[in-house]
C-alpha cells in the first residue's frame, strides 16, 4: 500500500447516535483498523436535527440535510476527520468544501415488507394500515394497492418495529440493508423487488464524507471505496441532482451493473399515486453521469417538472 499510515496517528469519525449509524461507523472503523492496526479511532457521536423531531415528517422540518448537517459542521470545524452516512440520507448537493469520495460496497438496496400477521404485500386485507414516512414508498404502495391506509411512521428501526409489535400497523416498510446490518434479517417478511418498490438513490450504501482539502485523509480511506457501488450510486444521485430531488416529491432511482453495462431506472410521482412517471436506460458504465442526466431528462419530458413545481410550491 503506497499510503504511509504513520502520517496519521488518530482518526475521528463523526456519526449519529442511532444503532444503525453506530453500526456503520464501527464497520468503517473496523475496516480501517484491519488496514492500519496502530491507528487510534475515536467516534464523535452527535445528535442530528433529524433525530430530534421524530414525530414530524421530514418534509416539514427541512428534509434529508437534517441528518447530515451536524456531522458536516463537525468536519468543517475540525472536530472530526470523516463522517459516515447512509448515502440515502445524503442530499443531492454536497456543501462547498466537502466531498464524499469514498462509497463502500453496497448491502441489499431493496425495501422490506415487515409484518407479524401477513406473509407478503398481496396478503394484506383491504384497508390494511401500512406504516412509512417515505413519500416514495407511499406512492408505489398506493399504485399497487390503492385501498391501503398509509400511516405516518418515523423513528429508528427499533422504534418502528416496536410500534408494529404494539399492533399500531398491519405492516411497515423498512430498508432491507438496515435490518440485515442490525442482525434483524428474521424480521423481514418479504423483500420487495424493484418492480414493486423502486429504491431511493443510494439506498443500502455507506458514504464517507471529508473536507475536500484533506488529501491525507482521502488516501487513508481510499481502500474502502467500491467502484461498482460508486458508479451505481452516482448515476442514481445524478437523477436527484438534475431534478432537484427532495423529500417533498416521491422520487426513486436504482442502478444495477453487469458486465460493464449500467441499467438505471427512475420514477417520479404524486404522493397519492394518481400520476407516476417512469424512465429506464442502459449504457456503458463509463457514461454513468450522462445516463443519470438522460433519465432525468426523460422524466422531465414526460411531465416531471410539473410535479416538481406543484409539490415544491406546496411544501
PDB file of C-alpha atoms in Angstrom:
ATOM      1  CA  UNK A   1       0.000   0.000   0.000  1.00  0.00           C
ATOM      2  CA  UNK A   2       1.508   3.331  -1.019  1.00  0.00           C
ATOM      3  CA  UNK A   3      -0.076   5.307   1.815  1.00  0.00           C
ATOM      4  CA  UNK A   4       2.171   5.871   4.825  1.00  0.00           C
ATOM      5  CA  UNK A   5      -0.226   5.358   7.738  1.00  0.00           C
ATOM      6  CA  UNK A   6       2.336   6.736  10.188  1.00  0.00           C
ATOM      7  CA  UNK A   7       1.460  10.244   8.994  1.00  0.00           C
ATOM      8  CA  UNK A   8      -1.939   9.947  10.724  1.00  0.00           C
ATOM      9  CA  UNK A   9      -1.987   8.542  14.251  1.00  0.00           C
ATOM     10  CA  UNK A  10      -5.618   9.237  15.133  1.00  0.00           C
ATOM     11  CA  UNK A  11      -8.878   9.468  13.232  1.00  0.00           C
ATOM     12  CA  UNK A  12     -12.132  10.950  14.498  1.00  0.00           C
ATOM     13  CA  UNK A  13     -15.328   9.605  12.917  1.00  0.00           C
ATOM     14  CA  UNK A  14     -18.476  11.740  13.158  1.00  0.00           C
ATOM     15  CA  UNK A  15     -21.634   9.662  13.465  1.00  0.00           C
ATOM     16  CA  UNK A  16     -25.216   9.924  14.594  1.00  0.00           C
ATOM     17  CA  UNK A  17     -26.127   8.053  17.782  1.00  0.00           C
ATOM     18  CA  UNK A  18     -28.744   5.704  16.353  1.00  0.00           C
ATOM     19  CA  UNK A  19     -27.951   1.994  16.478  1.00  0.00           C
ATOM     20  CA  UNK A  20     -27.717   1.771  12.688  1.00  0.00           C
ATOM     21  CA  UNK A  21     -25.481   4.845  12.399  1.00  0.00           C
ATOM     22  CA  UNK A  22     -23.186   3.464  15.087  1.00  0.00           C
ATOM     23  CA  UNK A  23     -23.058   0.098  13.311  1.00  0.00           C
ATOM     24  CA  UNK A  24     -21.990   1.885  10.130  1.00  0.00           C
ATOM     25  CA  UNK A  25     -19.344   3.983  11.891  1.00  0.00           C
ATOM     26  CA  UNK A  26     -17.971   0.899  13.636  1.00  0.00           C
ATOM     27  CA  UNK A  27     -17.940  -1.023  10.373  1.00  0.00           C
ATOM     28  CA  UNK A  28     -15.766   1.677   8.815  1.00  0.00           C
ATOM     29  CA  UNK A  29     -13.611   1.827  11.955  1.00  0.00           C
ATOM     30  CA  UNK A  30     -13.076  -1.953  11.936  1.00  0.00           C
ATOM     31  CA  UNK A  31     -12.098  -1.996   8.270  1.00  0.00           C
ATOM     32  CA  UNK A  32      -9.623   0.830   8.826  1.00  0.00           C
ATOM     33  CA  UNK A  33      -8.176  -0.885  11.905  1.00  0.00           C
ATOM     34  CA  UNK A  34      -7.642  -4.018   9.831  1.00  0.00           C
ATOM     35  CA  UNK A  35      -5.668  -1.935   7.349  1.00  0.00           C
ATOM     36  CA  UNK A  36      -3.861   0.218   9.915  1.00  0.00           C
ATOM     37  CA  UNK A  37      -3.599  -1.664  13.244  1.00  0.00           C
ATOM     38  CA  UNK A  38      -1.824   1.225  15.013  1.00  0.00           C
ATOM     39  CA  UNK A  39      -4.457   3.817  14.049  1.00  0.00           C
ATOM     40  CA  UNK A  40      -6.347   5.227  17.034  1.00  0.00           C
ATOM     41  CA  UNK A  41     -10.010   5.694  16.091  1.00  0.00           C
ATOM     42  CA  UNK A  42     -12.454   7.819  18.066  1.00  0.00           C
ATOM     43  CA  UNK A  43     -16.198   8.006  17.418  1.00  0.00           C
ATOM     44  CA  UNK A  44     -17.607  11.528  17.693  1.00  0.00           C
ATOM     45  CA  UNK A  45     -21.257  10.807  18.492  1.00  0.00           C
ATOM     46  CA  UNK A  46     -23.659  13.582  17.535  1.00  0.00           C
ATOM     47  CA  UNK A  47     -27.415  14.115  17.573  1.00  0.00           C
ATOM     48  CA  UNK A  48     -28.700  15.397  14.241  1.00  0.00           C
ATOM     49  CA  UNK A  49     -31.694  17.687  13.865  1.00  0.00           C
ATOM     50  CA  UNK A  50     -33.447  14.841  12.063  1.00  0.00           C
ATOM     51  CA  UNK A  51     -33.132  12.706  15.207  1.00  0.00           C
ATOM     52  CA  UNK A  52     -34.662  15.349  17.472  1.00  0.00           C
ATOM     53  CA  UNK A  53     -38.081  15.636  15.828  1.00  0.00           C
ATOM     54  CA  UNK A  54     -39.143  12.066  15.208  1.00  0.00           C
ATOM     55  CA  UNK A  55     -42.865  12.752  15.253  1.00  0.00           C
ATOM     56  CA  UNK A  56     -42.683  15.275  12.408  1.00  0.00           C
ATOM     57  CA  UNK A  57     -42.418  14.476   8.680  1.00  0.00           C
ATOM     58  CA  UNK A  58     -39.060  15.452   7.173  1.00  0.00           C
ATOM     59  CA  UNK A  59     -40.929  17.454   4.548  1.00  0.00           C
ATOM     60  CA  UNK A  60     -41.998  19.889   7.278  1.00  0.00           C
ATOM     61  CA  UNK A  61     -38.679  20.318   9.083  1.00  0.00           C
ATOM     62  CA  UNK A  62     -36.072  20.592   6.356  1.00  0.00           C
ATOM     63  CA  UNK A  63     -35.590  17.296   4.548  1.00  0.00           C
ATOM     64  CA  UNK A  64     -32.616  14.957   4.318  1.00  0.00           C
ATOM     65  CA  UNK A  65     -29.982  17.555   5.206  1.00  0.00           C
ATOM     66  CA  UNK A  66     -31.162  17.417   8.807  1.00  0.00           C
ATOM     67  CA  UNK A  67     -29.410  14.046   9.117  1.00  0.00           C
ATOM     68  CA  UNK A  68     -26.066  15.312   7.807  1.00  0.00           C
ATOM     69  CA  UNK A  69     -25.686  18.968   8.887  1.00  0.00           C
ATOM     70  CA  UNK A  70     -24.362  18.316  12.400  1.00  0.00           C
ATOM     71  CA  UNK A  71     -21.805  15.860  11.095  1.00  0.00           C
ATOM     72  CA  UNK A  72     -20.755  18.284   8.374  1.00  0.00           C
ATOM     73  CA  UNK A  73     -20.346  21.072  10.926  1.00  0.00           C
ATOM     74  CA  UNK A  74     -18.027  18.766  12.864  1.00  0.00           C
ATOM     75  CA  UNK A  75     -15.933  18.234   9.733  1.00  0.00           C
ATOM     76  CA  UNK A  76     -15.727  21.921   8.856  1.00  0.00           C
ATOM     77  CA  UNK A  77     -14.911  22.955  12.430  1.00  0.00           C
ATOM     78  CA  UNK A  78     -12.138  20.368  12.737  1.00  0.00           C
ATOM     79  CA  UNK A  79     -13.992  18.394  15.405  1.00  0.00           C
ATOM     80  CA  UNK A  80     -13.986  15.292  13.198  1.00  0.00           C
ATOM     81  CA  UNK A  81     -11.893  13.976  10.310  1.00  0.00           C
ATOM     82  CA  UNK A  82     -14.509  11.903   8.486  1.00  0.00           C
ATOM     83  CA  UNK A  83     -18.274  11.416   8.677  1.00  0.00           C
ATOM     84  CA  UNK A  84     -20.071   8.183   7.840  1.00  0.00           C
ATOM     85  CA  UNK A  85     -23.516   8.445   6.249  1.00  0.00           C
ATOM     86  CA  UNK A  86     -26.177   6.284   4.698  1.00  0.00           C
ATOM     87  CA  UNK A  87     -25.993   7.533   1.102  1.00  0.00           C
ATOM     88  CA  UNK A  88     -29.792   7.513   1.033  1.00  0.00           C
ATOM     89  CA  UNK A  89     -29.684  10.351   3.595  1.00  0.00           C
ATOM     90  CA  UNK A  90     -27.088  12.482   1.792  1.00  0.00           C
ATOM     91  CA  UNK A  91     -28.673  15.425  -0.085  1.00  0.00           C
ATOM     92  CA  UNK A  92     -28.103  15.572  -3.829  1.00  0.00           C
ATOM     93  CA  UNK A  93     -25.878  18.643  -3.474  1.00  0.00           C
ATOM     94  CA  UNK A  94     -22.843  18.384  -1.158  1.00  0.00           C
ATOM     95  CA  UNK A  95     -21.906  21.629   0.677  1.00  0.00           C
ATOM     96  CA  UNK A  96     -18.903  23.558  -0.629  1.00  0.00           C
ATOM     97  CA  UNK A  97     -15.630  22.461   0.902  1.00  0.00           C
ATOM     98  CA  UNK A  98     -16.849  18.903   1.487  1.00  0.00           C
ATOM     99  CA  UNK A  99     -16.933  15.769  -0.635  1.00  0.00           C
ATOM    100  CA  UNK A 100     -17.955  12.127  -0.439  1.00  0.00           C
ATOM    101  CA  UNK A 101     -15.019  10.497  -2.245  1.00  0.00           C
ATOM    102  CA  UNK A 102     -15.481   7.011  -0.818  1.00  0.00           C
ATOM    103  CA  UNK A 103     -18.593   4.868  -1.177  1.00  0.00           C
ATOM    104  CA  UNK A 104     -18.407   1.434   0.432  1.00  0.00           C
ATOM    105  CA  UNK A 105     -19.689  -1.829  -1.014  1.00  0.00           C
ATOM    106  CA  UNK A 106     -23.452  -1.863  -1.046  1.00  0.00           C
ATOM    107  CA  UNK A 107     -25.711  -4.055   1.049  1.00  0.00           C
ATOM    108  CA  UNK A 108     -29.072  -5.184  -0.370  1.00  0.00           C
ATOM    109  CA  UNK A 109     -30.688  -1.905  -1.577  1.00  0.00           C
ATOM    110  CA  UNK A 110     -34.293  -3.117  -1.683  1.00  0.00           C
ATOM    111  CA  UNK A 111     -37.220  -2.254   0.565  1.00  0.00           C
ATOM    112  CA  UNK A 112     -38.502  -4.809   3.064  1.00  0.00           C
ATOM    113  CA  UNK A 113     -42.109  -5.626   3.906  1.00  0.00           C
ATOM    114  CA  UNK A 114     -42.330  -6.407   7.631  1.00  0.00           C
ATOM    115  CA  UNK A 115     -45.454  -7.847   9.219  1.00  0.00           C
ATOM    116  CA  UNK A 116     -46.326 -10.131  12.109  1.00  0.00           C
ATOM    117  CA  UNK A 117     -49.508 -11.462  10.526  1.00  0.00           C
ATOM    118  CA  UNK A 118     -49.142 -11.356   6.738  1.00  0.00           C
ATOM    119  CA  UNK A 119     -46.556 -13.073   4.570  1.00  0.00           C
ATOM    120  CA  UNK A 120     -46.426 -10.537   1.769  1.00  0.00           C
ATOM    121  CA  UNK A 121     -47.912  -7.334   0.442  1.00  0.00           C
ATOM    122  CA  UNK A 122     -50.529  -9.223  -1.544  1.00  0.00           C
ATOM    123  CA  UNK A 123     -51.810 -10.910   1.620  1.00  0.00           C
ATOM    124  CA  UNK A 124     -52.778  -7.652   3.303  1.00  0.00           C
ATOM    125  CA  UNK A 125     -56.549  -7.329   3.696  1.00  0.00           C
ATOM    126  CA  UNK A 126     -58.448  -4.419   2.210  1.00  0.00           C
ATOM    127  CA  UNK A 127     -57.820  -1.115   4.038  1.00  0.00           C
ATOM    128  CA  UNK A 128     -54.878  -2.550   5.961  1.00  0.00           C
ATOM    129  CA  UNK A 129     -52.694   0.017   7.738  1.00  0.00           C
ATOM    130  CA  UNK A 130     -49.099   0.271   6.486  1.00  0.00           C
ATOM    131  CA  UNK A 131     -46.505   2.427   8.204  1.00  0.00           C
ATOM    132  CA  UNK A 132     -43.926   4.536   6.376  1.00  0.00           C
ATOM    133  CA  UNK A 133     -42.756   8.135   6.373  1.00  0.00           C
ATOM    134  CA  UNK A 134     -41.443   7.899   2.816  1.00  0.00           C
ATOM    135  CA  UNK A 135     -43.495   9.502   0.045  1.00  0.00           C
ATOM    136  CA  UNK A 136     -41.568   7.298  -2.402  1.00  0.00           C
ATOM    137  CA  UNK A 137     -42.776   4.142  -0.668  1.00  0.00           C
ATOM    138  CA  UNK A 138     -46.270   5.538  -0.154  1.00  0.00           C
ATOM    139  CA  UNK A 139     -46.669   6.392  -3.832  1.00  0.00           C
ATOM    140  CA  UNK A 140     -45.578   2.963  -5.048  1.00  0.00           C
ATOM    141  CA  UNK A 141     -47.664   1.101  -2.464  1.00  0.00           C
ATOM    142  CA  UNK A 142     -50.793   3.029  -3.408  1.00  0.00           C
ATOM    143  CA  UNK A 143     -50.141   2.407  -7.092  1.00  0.00           C
ATOM    144  CA  UNK A 144     -50.410  -1.324  -6.398  1.00  0.00           C
ATOM    145  CA  UNK A 145     -52.936  -1.228  -3.577  1.00  0.00           C
ATOM    146  CA  UNK A 146     -54.997   1.984  -3.590  1.00  0.00           C
ATOM    147  CA  UNK A 147     -57.144   0.519  -0.814  1.00  0.00           C
ATOM    148  CA  UNK A 148     -54.307   0.627   1.737  1.00  0.00           C
ATOM    149  CA  UNK A 149     -54.225   3.157   4.552  1.00  0.00           C
ATOM    150  CA  UNK A 150     -50.744   4.673   4.721  1.00  0.00           C
ATOM    151  CA  UNK A 151     -49.974   5.932   8.215  1.00  0.00           C
ATOM    152  CA  UNK A 152     -47.005   8.097   9.182  1.00  0.00           C
ATOM    153  CA  UNK A 153     -44.084   6.272  10.819  1.00  0.00           C
ATOM    154  CA  UNK A 154     -40.672   7.676  11.737  1.00  0.00           C
ATOM    155  CA  UNK A 155     -38.009   6.812  14.303  1.00  0.00           C
ATOM    156  CA  UNK A 156     -35.102   4.399  14.442  1.00  0.00           C
ATOM    157  CA  UNK A 157     -35.548   0.777  13.396  1.00  0.00           C
ATOM    158  CA  UNK A 158     -36.310  -0.491  16.908  1.00  0.00           C
ATOM    159  CA  UNK A 159     -38.892   2.241  17.457  1.00  0.00           C
ATOM    160  CA  UNK A 160     -40.667   1.353  14.223  1.00  0.00           C
ATOM    161  CA  UNK A 161     -40.628  -2.359  14.966  1.00  0.00           C
ATOM    162  CA  UNK A 162     -41.961  -1.733  18.478  1.00  0.00           C
ATOM    163  CA  UNK A 163     -44.898   0.199  17.038  1.00  0.00           C
ATOM    164  CA  UNK A 164     -45.606  -2.668  14.647  1.00  0.00           C
ATOM    165  CA  UNK A 165     -45.423  -5.158  17.520  1.00  0.00           C
ATOM    166  CA  UNK A 166     -47.808  -2.998  19.540  1.00  0.00           C
ATOM    167  CA  UNK A 167     -50.441  -3.524  16.860  1.00  0.00           C
ATOM    168  CA  UNK A 168     -50.475   0.036  15.505  1.00  0.00           C
ATOM    169  CA  UNK A 169     -49.835  -1.191  11.963  1.00  0.00           C
ATOM    170  CA  UNK A 170     -50.616  -4.278   9.912  1.00  0.00           C
ATOM    171  CA  UNK A 171     -47.245  -3.916   8.212  1.00  0.00           C
ATOM    172  CA  UNK A 172     -44.372  -1.474   7.881  1.00  0.00           C
ATOM    173  CA  UNK A 173     -41.813  -0.850   5.144  1.00  0.00           C
ATOM    174  CA  UNK A 174     -38.142  -0.582   6.065  1.00  0.00           C
ATOM    175  CA  UNK A 175     -34.806  -0.710   4.254  1.00  0.00           C
ATOM    176  CA  UNK A 176     -33.578  -4.278   3.938  1.00  0.00           C
ATOM    177  CA  UNK A 177     -29.969  -3.147   4.474  1.00  0.00           C
ATOM    178  CA  UNK A 178     -30.649  -1.689   7.911  1.00  0.00           C
ATOM    179  CA  UNK A 179     -32.352  -4.843   9.129  1.00  0.00           C
ATOM    180  CA  UNK A 180     -29.525  -7.036   7.842  1.00  0.00           C
ATOM    181  CA  UNK A 181     -26.854  -4.842   9.411  1.00  0.00           C
ATOM    182  CA  UNK A 182     -28.545  -4.941  12.808  1.00  0.00           C
ATOM    183  CA  UNK A 183     -28.962  -8.725  12.685  1.00  0.00           C
ATOM    184  CA  UNK A 184     -32.727  -8.434  12.216  1.00  0.00           C
ATOM    185  CA  UNK A 185     -32.984 -10.303   8.939  1.00  0.00           C
ATOM    186  CA  UNK A 186     -35.511 -12.592  10.626  1.00  0.00           C
ATOM    187  CA  UNK A 187     -37.970  -9.669  10.811  1.00  0.00           C
ATOM    188  CA  UNK A 188     -38.111  -9.401   7.019  1.00  0.00           C
ATOM    189  CA  UNK A 189     -41.325 -10.957   5.752  1.00  0.00           C
ATOM    190  CA  UNK A 190     -40.830 -10.098   2.071  1.00  0.00           C
ATOM    191  CA  UNK A 191     -38.063  -8.321   0.189  1.00  0.00           C
ATOM    192  CA  UNK A 192     -39.861  -6.095  -2.289  1.00  0.00           C
ATOM    193  CA  UNK A 193     -38.465  -6.296  -5.837  1.00  0.00           C
ATOM    194  CA  UNK A 194     -37.738  -3.015  -7.656  1.00  0.00           C
ATOM    195  CA  UNK A 195     -40.768  -3.639  -9.864  1.00  0.00           C
ATOM    196  CA  UNK A 196     -42.925  -3.187  -6.750  1.00  0.00           C
ATOM    197  CA  UNK A 197     -40.867  -0.655  -4.805  1.00  0.00           C
ATOM    198  CA  UNK A 198     -38.032   1.057  -6.651  1.00  0.00           C
ATOM    199  CA  UNK A 199     -35.405   2.047  -4.050  1.00  0.00           C
ATOM    200  CA  UNK A 200     -34.190   5.530  -3.175  1.00  0.00           C
ATOM    201  CA  UNK A 201     -30.938   6.817  -4.656  1.00  0.00           C
ATOM    202  CA  UNK A 202     -28.038   5.417  -2.678  1.00  0.00           C
ATOM    203  CA  UNK A 203     -30.122   3.060  -0.565  1.00  0.00           C
ATOM    204  CA  UNK A 204     -28.015   0.327   1.050  1.00  0.00           C
ATOM    205  CA  UNK A 205     -24.701   2.132   0.506  1.00  0.00           C
ATOM    206  CA  UNK A 206     -22.499   3.907   3.050  1.00  0.00           C
ATOM    207  CA  UNK A 207     -20.527   7.016   2.124  1.00  0.00           C
ATOM    208  CA  UNK A 208     -17.552   8.635   3.827  1.00  0.00           C
ATOM    209  CA  UNK A 209     -17.517  12.437   3.782  1.00  0.00           C
ATOM    210  CA  UNK A 210     -14.392  14.539   4.296  1.00  0.00           C
ATOM    211  CA  UNK A 211     -13.167  18.097   3.890  1.00  0.00           C
ATOM    212  CA  UNK A 212     -12.140  18.302   0.233  1.00  0.00           C
ATOM    213  CA  UNK A 213      -8.694  19.653   1.082  1.00  0.00           C
ATOM    214  CA  UNK A 214      -7.775  16.656   3.257  1.00  0.00           C
ATOM    215  CA  UNK A 215      -5.873  14.603   0.717  1.00  0.00           C
ATOM    216  CA  UNK A 216      -4.115  12.755   3.545  1.00  0.00           C
ATOM    217  CA  UNK A 217      -7.460  11.522   4.864  1.00  0.00           C
ATOM    218  CA  UNK A 218      -8.571  10.606   1.348  1.00  0.00           C
ATOM    219  CA  UNK A 219      -5.521   8.388   0.886  1.00  0.00           C
ATOM    220  CA  UNK A 220      -6.184   6.744   4.248  1.00  0.00           C
ATOM    221  CA  UNK A 221      -9.794   5.801   3.460  1.00  0.00           C
ATOM    222  CA  UNK A 222      -9.431   5.137  -0.288  1.00  0.00           C
ATOM    223  CA  UNK A 223      -9.082   1.331   0.119  1.00  0.00           C
ATOM    224  CA  UNK A 224     -12.702   1.221   1.395  1.00  0.00           C
ATOM    225  CA  UNK A 225     -14.030   2.565  -1.903  1.00  0.00           C
ATOM    226  CA  UNK A 226     -16.048   0.176  -4.080  1.00  0.00           C
ATOM    227  CA  UNK A 227     -16.069   1.228  -7.724  1.00  0.00           C
ATOM    228  CA  UNK A 228     -19.113  -0.791  -8.782  1.00  0.00           C
ATOM    229  CA  UNK A 229     -21.251   0.594  -5.968  1.00  0.00           C
ATOM    230  CA  UNK A 230     -19.987   4.113  -6.626  1.00  0.00           C
ATOM    231  CA  UNK A 231     -20.879   4.030 -10.330  1.00  0.00           C
ATOM    232  CA  UNK A 232     -24.413   2.884  -9.498  1.00  0.00           C
ATOM    233  CA  UNK A 233     -24.955   5.316  -6.624  1.00  0.00           C
ATOM    234  CA  UNK A 234     -23.574   8.291  -8.551  1.00  0.00           C
ATOM    235  CA  UNK A 235     -25.845   7.524 -11.505  1.00  0.00           C
ATOM    236  CA  UNK A 236     -28.814   7.399  -9.133  1.00  0.00           C
ATOM    237  CA  UNK A 237     -27.790  10.615  -7.383  1.00  0.00           C
ATOM    238  CA  UNK A 238     -27.372  12.368 -10.723  1.00  0.00           C
ATOM    239  CA  UNK A 239     -31.093  11.850 -11.347  1.00  0.00           C
ATOM    240  CA  UNK A 240     -31.858  13.501  -7.991  1.00  0.00           C
ATOM    241  CA  UNK A 241     -29.432  16.347  -8.715  1.00  0.00           C
ATOM    242  CA  UNK A 242     -30.958  17.054 -12.128  1.00  0.00           C
ATOM    243  CA  UNK A 243     -34.484  17.007 -10.681  1.00  0.00           C
ATOM    244  CA  UNK A 244     -33.569  18.944  -7.527  1.00  0.00           C
ATOM    245  CA  UNK A 245     -34.984  15.959  -5.680  1.00  0.00           C
ATOM    246  CA  UNK A 246     -36.216  16.393  -2.126  1.00  0.00           C
ATOM    247  CA  UNK A 247     -38.425  14.676   0.423  1.00  0.00           C
ATOM    248  CA  UNK A 248     -41.400  16.653  -0.905  1.00  0.00           C
ATOM    249  CA  UNK A 249     -41.817  14.534  -4.040  1.00  0.00           C
ATOM    250  CA  UNK A 250     -41.870  10.741  -4.485  1.00  0.00           C
ATOM    251  CA  UNK A 251     -38.614  10.103  -6.356  1.00  0.00           C
ATOM    252  CA  UNK A 252     -36.788   6.809  -6.831  1.00  0.00           C
ATOM    253  CA  UNK A 253     -33.700   5.809  -8.808  1.00  0.00           C
ATOM    254  CA  UNK A 254     -31.907   2.492  -8.860  1.00  0.00           C
ATOM    255  CA  UNK A 255     -28.963   1.142 -10.872  1.00  0.00           C
ATOM    256  CA  UNK A 256     -27.544  -2.292 -11.499  1.00  0.00           C
ATOM    257  CA  UNK A 257     -24.231  -3.076 -13.171  1.00  0.00           C
ATOM    258  CA  UNK A 258     -23.485  -6.241 -15.133  1.00  0.00           C
ATOM    259  CA  UNK A 259     -20.529  -6.867 -17.454  1.00  0.00           C
ATOM    260  CA  UNK A 260     -19.816  -3.171 -17.812  1.00  0.00           C
ATOM    261  CA  UNK A 261     -23.400  -2.221 -18.654  1.00  0.00           C
ATOM    262  CA  UNK A 262     -25.208   0.037 -16.215  1.00  0.00           C
ATOM    263  CA  UNK A 263     -29.003  -0.122 -16.122  1.00  0.00           C
ATOM    264  CA  UNK A 264     -30.733   2.823 -14.469  1.00  0.00           C
ATOM    265  CA  UNK A 265     -34.414   3.007 -13.595  1.00  0.00           C
ATOM    266  CA  UNK A 266     -36.133   6.009 -12.048  1.00  0.00           C
ATOM    267  CA  UNK A 267     -39.592   7.296 -11.279  1.00  0.00           C
ATOM    268  CA  UNK A 268     -41.280  10.433 -10.059  1.00  0.00           C
ATOM    269  CA  UNK A 269     -44.893  10.657  -8.976  1.00  0.00           C
ATOM    270  CA  UNK A 270     -47.565  12.286  -6.903  1.00  0.00           C
ATOM    271  CA  UNK A 271     -47.899  11.113  -3.290  1.00  0.00           C
ATOM    272  CA  UNK A 272     -51.399   9.739  -3.935  1.00  0.00           C
ATOM    273  CA  UNK A 273     -50.093   7.729  -6.921  1.00  0.00           C
ATOM    274  CA  UNK A 274     -52.505   9.450  -9.290  1.00  0.00           C
ATOM    275  CA  UNK A 275     -49.509  10.096 -11.547  1.00  0.00           C
ATOM    276  CA  UNK A 276     -46.312   8.032 -11.754  1.00  0.00           C
ATOM    277  CA  UNK A 277     -43.733   8.678 -14.468  1.00  0.00           C
ATOM    278  CA  UNK A 278     -41.047   6.091 -15.197  1.00  0.00           C
ATOM    279  CA  UNK A 279     -37.847   6.043 -17.229  1.00  0.00           C
ATOM    280  CA  UNK A 280     -35.134   3.454 -17.873  1.00  0.00           C
ATOM    281  CA  UNK A 281     -31.855   3.468 -19.787  1.00  0.00           C
ATOM    282  CA  UNK A 282     -28.844   1.172 -20.177  1.00  0.00           C
ATOM    283  CA  UNK A 283     -25.377   2.262 -21.273  1.00  0.00           C
ATOM    284  CA  UNK A 284     -21.677   1.631 -20.809  1.00  0.00           C
ATOM    285  CA  UNK A 285     -20.750   2.222 -17.172  1.00  0.00           C
ATOM    286  CA  UNK A 286     -18.219   4.900 -18.119  1.00  0.00           C
ATOM    287  CA  UNK A 287     -21.206   7.053 -19.094  1.00  0.00           C
ATOM    288  CA  UNK A 288     -22.856   6.777 -15.658  1.00  0.00           C
ATOM    289  CA  UNK A 289     -23.183  10.545 -15.252  1.00  0.00           C
ATOM    290  CA  UNK A 290     -24.696  11.071 -18.682  1.00  0.00           C
ATOM    291  CA  UNK A 291     -27.039   8.134 -18.088  1.00  0.00           C
ATOM    292  CA  UNK A 292     -28.371   9.797 -14.951  1.00  0.00           C
ATOM    293  CA  UNK A 293     -28.814  13.074 -16.815  1.00  0.00           C
ATOM    294  CA  UNK A 294     -30.617  11.357 -19.691  1.00  0.00           C
ATOM    295  CA  UNK A 295     -33.007   9.502 -17.382  1.00  0.00           C
ATOM    296  CA  UNK A 296     -33.811  12.732 -15.541  1.00  0.00           C
ATOM    297  CA  UNK A 297     -34.466  14.422 -18.888  1.00  0.00           C
ATOM    298  CA  UNK A 298     -36.798  11.584 -19.896  1.00  0.00           C
ATOM    299  CA  UNK A 299     -38.817  12.116 -16.708  1.00  0.00           C
ATOM    300  CA  UNK A 300     -38.959  15.876 -17.249  1.00  0.00           C
ATOM    301  CA  UNK A 301     -40.153  15.413 -20.828  1.00  0.00           C
ATOM    302  CA  UNK A 302     -42.999  13.220 -19.557  1.00  0.00           C
ATOM    303  CA  UNK A 303     -44.191  15.960 -17.202  1.00  0.00           C
ATOM    304  CA  UNK A 304     -41.896  15.560 -14.223  1.00  0.00           C
ATOM    305  CA  UNK A 305     -41.200  19.267 -13.960  1.00  0.00           C
ATOM    306  CA  UNK A 306     -44.890  19.974 -13.394  1.00  0.00           C
ATOM    307  CA  UNK A 307     -44.941  17.519 -10.474  1.00  0.00           C
ATOM    308  CA  UNK A 308     -41.770  19.035  -9.014  1.00  0.00           C
ATOM    309  CA  UNK A 309     -43.155  22.547  -9.340  1.00  0.00           C
ATOM    310  CA  UNK A 310     -46.506  21.627  -7.815  1.00  0.00           C
ATOM    311  CA  UNK A 311     -45.111  19.970  -4.706  1.00  0.00           C
ATOM    312  CA  UNK A 312     -42.213  22.355  -4.113  1.00  0.00           C
ATOM    313  CA  UNK A 313     -44.770  25.185  -4.087  1.00  0.00           C
ATOM    314  CA  UNK A 314     -46.992  23.282  -1.653  1.00  0.00           C
ATOM    315  CA  UNK A 315     -44.123  22.481   0.717  1.00  0.00           C
TER     316      UNK A 315
END
